[in-house]
Tab-separated table of C-alpha atoms in Angstrom:
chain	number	residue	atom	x	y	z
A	28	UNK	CA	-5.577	-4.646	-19.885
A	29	UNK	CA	-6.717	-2.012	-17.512
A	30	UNK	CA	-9.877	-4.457	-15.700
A	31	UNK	CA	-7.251	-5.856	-13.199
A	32	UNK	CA	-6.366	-2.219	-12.181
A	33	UNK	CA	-9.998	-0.669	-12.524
A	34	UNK	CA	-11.102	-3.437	-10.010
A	35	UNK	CA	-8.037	-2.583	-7.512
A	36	UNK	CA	-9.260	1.074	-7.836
A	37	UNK	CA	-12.598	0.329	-6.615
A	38	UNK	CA	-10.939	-1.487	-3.613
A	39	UNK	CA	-8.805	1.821	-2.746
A	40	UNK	CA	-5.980	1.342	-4.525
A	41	UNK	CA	-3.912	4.134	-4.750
A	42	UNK	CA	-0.928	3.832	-7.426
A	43	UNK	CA	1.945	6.348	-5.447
A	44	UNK	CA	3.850	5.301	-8.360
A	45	UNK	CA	4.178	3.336	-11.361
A	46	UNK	CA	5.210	0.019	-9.568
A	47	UNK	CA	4.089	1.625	-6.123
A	48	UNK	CA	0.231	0.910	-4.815
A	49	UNK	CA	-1.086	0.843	-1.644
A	50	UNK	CA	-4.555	0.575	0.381
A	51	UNK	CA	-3.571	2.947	2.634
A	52	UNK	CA	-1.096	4.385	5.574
A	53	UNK	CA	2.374	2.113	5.157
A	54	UNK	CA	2.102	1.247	8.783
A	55	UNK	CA	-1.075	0.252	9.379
A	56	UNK	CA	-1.148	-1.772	6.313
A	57	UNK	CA	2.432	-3.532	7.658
A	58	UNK	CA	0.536	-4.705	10.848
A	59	UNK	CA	-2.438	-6.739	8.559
A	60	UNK	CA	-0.971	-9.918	8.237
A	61	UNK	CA	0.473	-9.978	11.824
A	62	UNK	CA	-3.168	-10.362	13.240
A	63	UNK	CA	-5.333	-11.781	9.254
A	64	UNK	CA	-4.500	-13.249	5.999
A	65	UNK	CA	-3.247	-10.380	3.352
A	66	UNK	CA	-3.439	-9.954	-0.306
A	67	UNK	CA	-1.177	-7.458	-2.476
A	68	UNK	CA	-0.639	-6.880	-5.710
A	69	UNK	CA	2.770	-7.521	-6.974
A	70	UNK	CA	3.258	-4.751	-9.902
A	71	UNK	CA	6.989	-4.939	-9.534
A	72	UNK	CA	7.449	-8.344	-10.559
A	73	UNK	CA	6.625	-9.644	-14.128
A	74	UNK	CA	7.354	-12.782	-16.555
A	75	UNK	CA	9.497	-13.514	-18.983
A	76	UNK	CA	8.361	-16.605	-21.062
A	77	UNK	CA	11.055	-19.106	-22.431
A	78	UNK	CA	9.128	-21.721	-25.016
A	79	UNK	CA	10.578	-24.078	-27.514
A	80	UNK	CA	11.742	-27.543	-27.874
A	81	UNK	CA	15.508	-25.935	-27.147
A	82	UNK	CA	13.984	-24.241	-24.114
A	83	UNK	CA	15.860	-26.381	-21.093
A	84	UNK	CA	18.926	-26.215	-23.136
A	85	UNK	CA	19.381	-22.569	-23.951
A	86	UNK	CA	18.433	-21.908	-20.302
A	87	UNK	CA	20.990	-24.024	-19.319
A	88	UNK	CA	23.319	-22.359	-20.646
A	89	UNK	CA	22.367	-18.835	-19.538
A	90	UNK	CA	21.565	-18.917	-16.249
A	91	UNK	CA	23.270	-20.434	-12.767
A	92	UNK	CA	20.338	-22.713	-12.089
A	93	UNK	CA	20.463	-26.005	-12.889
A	94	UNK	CA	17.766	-26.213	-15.121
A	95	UNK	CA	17.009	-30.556	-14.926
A	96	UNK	CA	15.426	-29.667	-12.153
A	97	UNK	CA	13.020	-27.625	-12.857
A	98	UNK	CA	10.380	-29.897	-13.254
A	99	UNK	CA	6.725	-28.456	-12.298
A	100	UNK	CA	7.387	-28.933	-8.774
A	101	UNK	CA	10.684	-27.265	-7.719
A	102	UNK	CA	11.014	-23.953	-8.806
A	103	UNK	CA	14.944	-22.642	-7.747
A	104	UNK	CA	16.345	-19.000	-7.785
A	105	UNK	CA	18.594	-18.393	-10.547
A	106	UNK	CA	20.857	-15.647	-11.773
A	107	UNK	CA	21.789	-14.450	-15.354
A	108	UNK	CA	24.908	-12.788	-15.627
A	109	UNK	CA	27.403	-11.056	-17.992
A	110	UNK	CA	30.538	-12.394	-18.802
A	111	UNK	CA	32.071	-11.103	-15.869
A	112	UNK	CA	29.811	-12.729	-13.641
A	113	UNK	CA	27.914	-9.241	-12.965
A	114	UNK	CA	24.264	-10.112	-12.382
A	115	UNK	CA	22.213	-8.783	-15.434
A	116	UNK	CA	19.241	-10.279	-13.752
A	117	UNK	CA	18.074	-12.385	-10.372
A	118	UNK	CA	14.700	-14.154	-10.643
A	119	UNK	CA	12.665	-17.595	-9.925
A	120	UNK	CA	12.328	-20.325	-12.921
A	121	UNK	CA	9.286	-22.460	-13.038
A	122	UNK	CA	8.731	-25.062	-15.871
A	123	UNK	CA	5.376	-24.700	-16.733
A	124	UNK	CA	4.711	-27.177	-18.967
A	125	UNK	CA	7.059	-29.493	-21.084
A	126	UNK	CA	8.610	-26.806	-22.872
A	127	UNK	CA	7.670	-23.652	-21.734
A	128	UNK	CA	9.189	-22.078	-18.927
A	129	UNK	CA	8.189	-19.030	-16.644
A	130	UNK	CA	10.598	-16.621	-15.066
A	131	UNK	CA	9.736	-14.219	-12.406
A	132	UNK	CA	11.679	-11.442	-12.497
A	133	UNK	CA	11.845	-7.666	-10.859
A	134	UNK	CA	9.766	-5.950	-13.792
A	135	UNK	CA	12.944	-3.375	-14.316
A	136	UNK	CA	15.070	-5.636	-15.927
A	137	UNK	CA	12.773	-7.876	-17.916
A	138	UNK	CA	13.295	-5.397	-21.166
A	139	UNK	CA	17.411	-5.219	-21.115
A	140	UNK	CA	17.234	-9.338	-20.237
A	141	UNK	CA	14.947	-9.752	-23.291
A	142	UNK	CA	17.545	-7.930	-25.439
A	143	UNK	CA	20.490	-9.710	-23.495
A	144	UNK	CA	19.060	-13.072	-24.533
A	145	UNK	CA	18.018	-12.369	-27.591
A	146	UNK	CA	21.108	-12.890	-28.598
A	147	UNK	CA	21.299	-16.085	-28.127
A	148	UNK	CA	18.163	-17.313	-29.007
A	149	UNK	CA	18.746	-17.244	-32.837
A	150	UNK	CA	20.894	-20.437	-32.456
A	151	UNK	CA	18.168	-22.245	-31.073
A	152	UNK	CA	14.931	-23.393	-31.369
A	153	UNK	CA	13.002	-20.831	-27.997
A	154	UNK	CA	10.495	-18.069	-28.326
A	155	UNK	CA	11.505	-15.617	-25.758
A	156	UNK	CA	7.633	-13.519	-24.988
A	157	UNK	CA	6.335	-11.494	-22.095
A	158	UNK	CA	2.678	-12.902	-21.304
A	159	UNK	CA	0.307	-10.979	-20.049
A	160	UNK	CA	-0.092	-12.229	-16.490
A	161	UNK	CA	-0.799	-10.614	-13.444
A	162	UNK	CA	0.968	-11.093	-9.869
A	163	UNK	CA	-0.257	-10.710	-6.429
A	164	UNK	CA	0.762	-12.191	-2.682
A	165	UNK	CA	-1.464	-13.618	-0.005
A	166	UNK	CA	-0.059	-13.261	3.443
A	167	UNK	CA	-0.553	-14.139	7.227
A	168	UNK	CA	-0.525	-17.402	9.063
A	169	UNK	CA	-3.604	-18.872	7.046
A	170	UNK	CA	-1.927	-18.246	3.884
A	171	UNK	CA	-1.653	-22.036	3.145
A	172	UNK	CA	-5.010	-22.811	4.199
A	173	UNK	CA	-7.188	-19.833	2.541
A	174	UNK	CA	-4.591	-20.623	-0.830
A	175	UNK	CA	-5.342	-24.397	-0.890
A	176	UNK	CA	-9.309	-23.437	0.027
A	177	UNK	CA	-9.520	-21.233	-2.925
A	178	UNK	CA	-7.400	-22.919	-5.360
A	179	UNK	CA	-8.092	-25.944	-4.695
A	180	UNK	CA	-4.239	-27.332	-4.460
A	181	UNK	CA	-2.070	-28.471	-1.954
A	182	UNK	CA	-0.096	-25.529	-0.560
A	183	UNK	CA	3.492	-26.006	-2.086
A	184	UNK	CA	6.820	-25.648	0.382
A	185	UNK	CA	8.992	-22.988	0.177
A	186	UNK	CA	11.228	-22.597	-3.267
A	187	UNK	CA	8.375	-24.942	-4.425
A	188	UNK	CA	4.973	-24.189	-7.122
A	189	UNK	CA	2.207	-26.107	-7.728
A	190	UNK	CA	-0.296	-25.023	-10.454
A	191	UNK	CA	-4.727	-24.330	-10.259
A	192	UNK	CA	-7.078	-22.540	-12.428
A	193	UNK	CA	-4.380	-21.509	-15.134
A	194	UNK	CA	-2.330	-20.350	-12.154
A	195	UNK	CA	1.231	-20.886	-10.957
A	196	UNK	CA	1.412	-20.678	-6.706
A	197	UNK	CA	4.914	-19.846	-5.562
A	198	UNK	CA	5.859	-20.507	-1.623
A	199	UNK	CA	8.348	-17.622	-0.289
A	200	UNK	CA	10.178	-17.546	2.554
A	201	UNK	CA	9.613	-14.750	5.379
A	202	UNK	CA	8.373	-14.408	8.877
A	203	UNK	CA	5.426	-15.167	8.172
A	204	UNK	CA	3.677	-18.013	5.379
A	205	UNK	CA	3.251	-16.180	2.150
A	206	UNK	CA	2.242	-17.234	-1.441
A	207	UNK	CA	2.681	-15.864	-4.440
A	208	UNK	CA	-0.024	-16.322	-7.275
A	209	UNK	CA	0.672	-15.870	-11.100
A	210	UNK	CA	-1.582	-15.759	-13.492
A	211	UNK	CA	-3.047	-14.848	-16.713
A	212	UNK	CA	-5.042	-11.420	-16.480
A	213	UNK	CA	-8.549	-12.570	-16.262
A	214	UNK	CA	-7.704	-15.575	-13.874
A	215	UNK	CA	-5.600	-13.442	-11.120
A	216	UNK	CA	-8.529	-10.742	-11.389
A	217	UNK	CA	-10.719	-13.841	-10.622
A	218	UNK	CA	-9.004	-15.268	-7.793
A	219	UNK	CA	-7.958	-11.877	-6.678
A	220	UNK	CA	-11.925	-11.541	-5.833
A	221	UNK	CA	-12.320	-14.505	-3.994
A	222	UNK	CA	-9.439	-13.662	-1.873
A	223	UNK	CA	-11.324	-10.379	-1.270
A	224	UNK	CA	-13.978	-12.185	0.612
A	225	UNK	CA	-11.208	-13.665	3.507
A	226	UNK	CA	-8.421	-11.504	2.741
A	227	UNK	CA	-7.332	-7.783	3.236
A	228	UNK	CA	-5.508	-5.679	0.665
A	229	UNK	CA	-2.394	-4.133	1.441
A	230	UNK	CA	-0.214	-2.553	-0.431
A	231	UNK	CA	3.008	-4.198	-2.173
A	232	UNK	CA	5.562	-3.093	0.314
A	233	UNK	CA	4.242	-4.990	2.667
A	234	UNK	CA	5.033	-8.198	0.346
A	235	UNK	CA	8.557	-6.020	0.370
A	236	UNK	CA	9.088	-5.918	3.958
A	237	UNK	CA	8.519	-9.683	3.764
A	238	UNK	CA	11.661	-9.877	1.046
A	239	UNK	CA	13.519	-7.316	3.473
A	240	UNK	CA	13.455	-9.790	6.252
A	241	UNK	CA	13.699	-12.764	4.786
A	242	UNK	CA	17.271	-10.908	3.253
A	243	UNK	CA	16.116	-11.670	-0.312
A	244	UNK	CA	16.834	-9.101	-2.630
A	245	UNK	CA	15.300	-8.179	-6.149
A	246	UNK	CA	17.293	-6.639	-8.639
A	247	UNK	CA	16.280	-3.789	-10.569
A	248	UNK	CA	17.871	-1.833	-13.894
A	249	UNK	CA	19.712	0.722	-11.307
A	250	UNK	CA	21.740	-2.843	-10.184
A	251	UNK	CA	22.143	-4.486	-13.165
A	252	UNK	CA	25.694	-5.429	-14.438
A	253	UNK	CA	26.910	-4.350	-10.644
A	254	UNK	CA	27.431	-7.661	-8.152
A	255	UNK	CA	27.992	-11.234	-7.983
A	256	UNK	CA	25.252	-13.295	-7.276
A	257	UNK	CA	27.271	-14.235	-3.700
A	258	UNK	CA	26.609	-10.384	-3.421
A	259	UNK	CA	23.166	-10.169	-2.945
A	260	UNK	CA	23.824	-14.101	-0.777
A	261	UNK	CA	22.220	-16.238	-3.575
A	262	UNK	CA	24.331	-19.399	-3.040
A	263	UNK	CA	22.813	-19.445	0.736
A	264	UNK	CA	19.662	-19.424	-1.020
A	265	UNK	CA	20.414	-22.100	-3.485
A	266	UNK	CA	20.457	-19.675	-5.925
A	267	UNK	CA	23.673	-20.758	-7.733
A	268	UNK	CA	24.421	-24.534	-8.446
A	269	UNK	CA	28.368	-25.031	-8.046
A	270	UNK	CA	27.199	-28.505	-10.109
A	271	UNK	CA	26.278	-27.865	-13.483
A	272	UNK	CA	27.859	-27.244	-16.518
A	273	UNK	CA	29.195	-23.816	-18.007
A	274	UNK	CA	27.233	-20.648	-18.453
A	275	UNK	CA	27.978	-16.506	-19.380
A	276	UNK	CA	29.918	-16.048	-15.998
A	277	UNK	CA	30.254	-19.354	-14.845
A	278	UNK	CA	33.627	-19.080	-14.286
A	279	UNK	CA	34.181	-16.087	-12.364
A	280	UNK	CA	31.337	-17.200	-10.553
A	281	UNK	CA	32.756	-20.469	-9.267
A	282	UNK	CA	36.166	-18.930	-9.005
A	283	UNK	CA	34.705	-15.715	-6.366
A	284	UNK	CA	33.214	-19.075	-4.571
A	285	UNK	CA	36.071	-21.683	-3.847
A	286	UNK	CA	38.837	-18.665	-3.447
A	287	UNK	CA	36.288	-17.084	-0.959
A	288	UNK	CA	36.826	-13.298	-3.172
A	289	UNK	CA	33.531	-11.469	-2.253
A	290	UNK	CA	34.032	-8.387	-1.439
A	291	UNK	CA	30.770	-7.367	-0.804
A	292	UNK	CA	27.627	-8.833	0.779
A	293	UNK	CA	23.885	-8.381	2.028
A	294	UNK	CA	23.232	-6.614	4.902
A	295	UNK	CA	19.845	-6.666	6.838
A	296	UNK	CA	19.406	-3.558	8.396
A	297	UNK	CA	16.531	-0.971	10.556
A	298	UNK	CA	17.064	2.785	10.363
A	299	UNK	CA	15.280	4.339	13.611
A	300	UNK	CA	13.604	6.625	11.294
A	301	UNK	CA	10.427	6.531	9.591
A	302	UNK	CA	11.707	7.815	6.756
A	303	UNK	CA	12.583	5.381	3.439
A	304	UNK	CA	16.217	5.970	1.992
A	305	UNK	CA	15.684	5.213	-2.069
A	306	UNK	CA	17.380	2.863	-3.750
A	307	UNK	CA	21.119	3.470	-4.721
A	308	UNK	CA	21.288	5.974	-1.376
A	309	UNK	CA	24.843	5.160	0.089
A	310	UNK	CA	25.770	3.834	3.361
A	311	UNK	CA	28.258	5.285	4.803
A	312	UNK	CA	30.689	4.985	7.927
A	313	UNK	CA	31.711	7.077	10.633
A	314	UNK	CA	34.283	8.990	8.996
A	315	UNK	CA	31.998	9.456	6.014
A	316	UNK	CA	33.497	7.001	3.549
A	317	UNK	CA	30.753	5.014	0.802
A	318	UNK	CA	30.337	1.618	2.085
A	319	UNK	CA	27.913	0.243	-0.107
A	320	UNK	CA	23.888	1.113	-1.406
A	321	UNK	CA	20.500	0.454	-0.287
A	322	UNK	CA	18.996	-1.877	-2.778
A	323	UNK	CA	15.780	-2.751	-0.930
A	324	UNK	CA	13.674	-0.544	1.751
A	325	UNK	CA	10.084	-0.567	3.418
A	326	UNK	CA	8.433	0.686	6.652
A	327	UNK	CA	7.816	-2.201	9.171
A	328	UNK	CA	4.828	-2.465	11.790
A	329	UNK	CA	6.579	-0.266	14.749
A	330	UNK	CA	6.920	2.897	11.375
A	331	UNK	CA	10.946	1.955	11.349
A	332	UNK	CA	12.465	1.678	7.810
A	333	UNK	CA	14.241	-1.341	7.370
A	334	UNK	CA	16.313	-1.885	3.911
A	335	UNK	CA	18.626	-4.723	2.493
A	336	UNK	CA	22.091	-3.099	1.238
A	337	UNK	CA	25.384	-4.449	-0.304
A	338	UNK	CA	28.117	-3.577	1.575
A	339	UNK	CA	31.660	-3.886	1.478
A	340	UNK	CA	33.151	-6.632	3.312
A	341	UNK	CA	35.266	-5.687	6.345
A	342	UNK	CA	36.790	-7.132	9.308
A	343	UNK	CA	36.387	-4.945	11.912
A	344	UNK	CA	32.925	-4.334	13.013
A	345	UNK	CA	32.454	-0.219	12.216
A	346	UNK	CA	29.426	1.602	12.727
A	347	UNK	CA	27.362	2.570	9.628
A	348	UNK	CA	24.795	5.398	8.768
A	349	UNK	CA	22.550	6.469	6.118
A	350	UNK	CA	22.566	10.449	5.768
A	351	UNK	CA	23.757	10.434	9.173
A	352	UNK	CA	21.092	7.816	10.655
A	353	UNK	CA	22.481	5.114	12.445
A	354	UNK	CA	22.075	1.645	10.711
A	355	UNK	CA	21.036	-1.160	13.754
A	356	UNK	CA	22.487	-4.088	11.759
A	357	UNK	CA	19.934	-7.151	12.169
A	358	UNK	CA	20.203	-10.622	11.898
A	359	UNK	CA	20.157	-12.574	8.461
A	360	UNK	CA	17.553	-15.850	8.872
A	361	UNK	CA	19.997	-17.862	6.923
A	362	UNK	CA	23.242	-18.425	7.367
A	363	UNK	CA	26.136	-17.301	4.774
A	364	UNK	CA	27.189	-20.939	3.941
A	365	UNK	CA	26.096	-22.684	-0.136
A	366	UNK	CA	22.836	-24.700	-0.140
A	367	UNK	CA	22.832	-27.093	-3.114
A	368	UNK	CA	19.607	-26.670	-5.205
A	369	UNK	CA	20.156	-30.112	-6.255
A	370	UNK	CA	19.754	-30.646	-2.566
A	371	UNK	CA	16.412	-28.910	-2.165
A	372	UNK	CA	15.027	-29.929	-5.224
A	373	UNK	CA	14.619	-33.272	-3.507
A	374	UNK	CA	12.605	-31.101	-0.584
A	375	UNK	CA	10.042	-29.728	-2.934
């Protein structure tokens, strides 16, 4: 399957990395969708395929969403965890037909959750695959309207898909509209073209920045098995459903929720440095005591490196640095309170 990236290639692409590609300079290709509509491709994400007649029912009992309502149209955040309630994975369900599901997942953890739920699958009747689909944004405040002139679909709301062309469209949050397109190979290399023609590429931290400051983190293997999903905020997201039935982790889950035990949480974040701490770097406070990791970083417009990390909890406000560069703490554009998916499902 190398046409998707042999096309990119011609475009400029540059792959830094395995999951890293870019256009060119991080800051220049931050400011694009502040002034046009953006595309980038999304090689950090990929999908994990759930199919059978047991399909809603095994996932129901894997995962913290609740799966009813997944339904074509409302596609909630979800969580799998470990029997201590330690998030093995954090991803985005979408039914995609009667009995096939789609999950979106950071592309580090899609092996180990394959094995994880595996498991499981023997006892009922699912076919747990990895299709070979493609991901890539589209950015900037014509996002809805260049997504629903080229696909031919109503824009969905946020949390929300609709489906075109073989394709699922995903609306994220952020400062700024922003779809996500998934696809088969051929199709997203198809569509990705006809973006081309209104649209320029980035690179896929600028999609990151986007998670960064809409505080929405995506785990990968170097996090699994480490936090709650209230770590990472995923009940403000409606990423847990305090509603549903039991599943591996339910318990503790609930339990961290109505005693109000977190320990840790999300913090939003700008270094004034141009210069990207990686993932797992600690944050630390004045007197040099580990206060949590960087799970999340990218350069914004102004060349400032702003990251998502899980600190601990603490009452007292203390001042916090990353190898000795002050952290400016920024705001969170949610607040820290549950929001029932069953309640937004009826949004979507």
């Amino acid at each position: 399957m190398n046409d998707w990236i042999s096309h990119l290639e011609t475009q400029g692409l540059v792959r830094a990395a395995e999951n890293e590609w870019h256009f060119g300079e991080a800051v220049s290709q931050a400011r694009v969708p502040l002034s046009s509509t953006a595309i980038a491709p999304l090689p950090q994400y990929s999908i994990m395929e759930i199919a059978g007649p047991d399909a809603e029912r095994f996932l129901q009992g894997q995962t913290s969403a609740q799966v009813e309502l997944v339904n074509g149209e409302f596609a909630p955040l979800t969580a799998f965890c470990s029997p201590k309630g330690r998030m093995l994975a954090n991803g985005q369900l979408m039914r995609v037909d009667e009995t096939r599901y789609w999950l979106l997942l950071d592309i580090g953890v899609v092996d180990p959750l394959h094995a994880h739920l595996a498991k499981y699958a023997p006892f009922y009747k699912v076919e747990i695959t990895r299709p070979a689909t493609r991901v890539f944004g589209v950015l900037g405040e014509d996002a809805a309207a260049q997504v629903e002139t080229q696909l031919d679909v109503a824009a969905p709301a946020t949390w929300a898909m609709a489906q075109s062309h073989a394709a699922v469209i995903l609306h994220h949050p952020g400062p700024m509209p922003r779809f996500m397109i998934v696809a088969p190979e051929a199709t997203a290399l198809s569509l990705w073209k006809a973006f081309e023609n209104i649209a320029t590429p980035v690179g896929n931290a600028v999609w990151r920045l986007q998670d960064i400051q809409a505080g929405l983190a995506w785990l990968g293997d170097a996090q699994r098995d480490s936090y709650l999903p209230q770590m990472i905020n995923w009940e403000a997201l409606g990423g847990i459903s305090f509603r549903k039935g039991c599943y591996t982790g339910q318990e503790v889950v609930a339990r961290a929720h109505f005693r109000g035990q977190v320990k840790k949480r999300l913090l939003r974040a700008q270094l004034e440095s141009d210069t990207l701490p990686t993932l797992g770097t600690p944050v630390h406070d004045t007197n040099g005591k580990s206060q949590g990791d960087v799970v999340c970083a990218a350069l914004n417009a102004d060349g400032k490196a702003e990251v998502l990390a899980i600190i601990t909890q603490r009452d007292e406000p203390r001042e916090l640095n990353i190898d000795g560069v002050p952290l400016k703490r920024l705001a969170l554009p949610y607040a820290i309170e549950r929001v029932d998916p069953e309640s937004m499902s009826l949004q979507a």
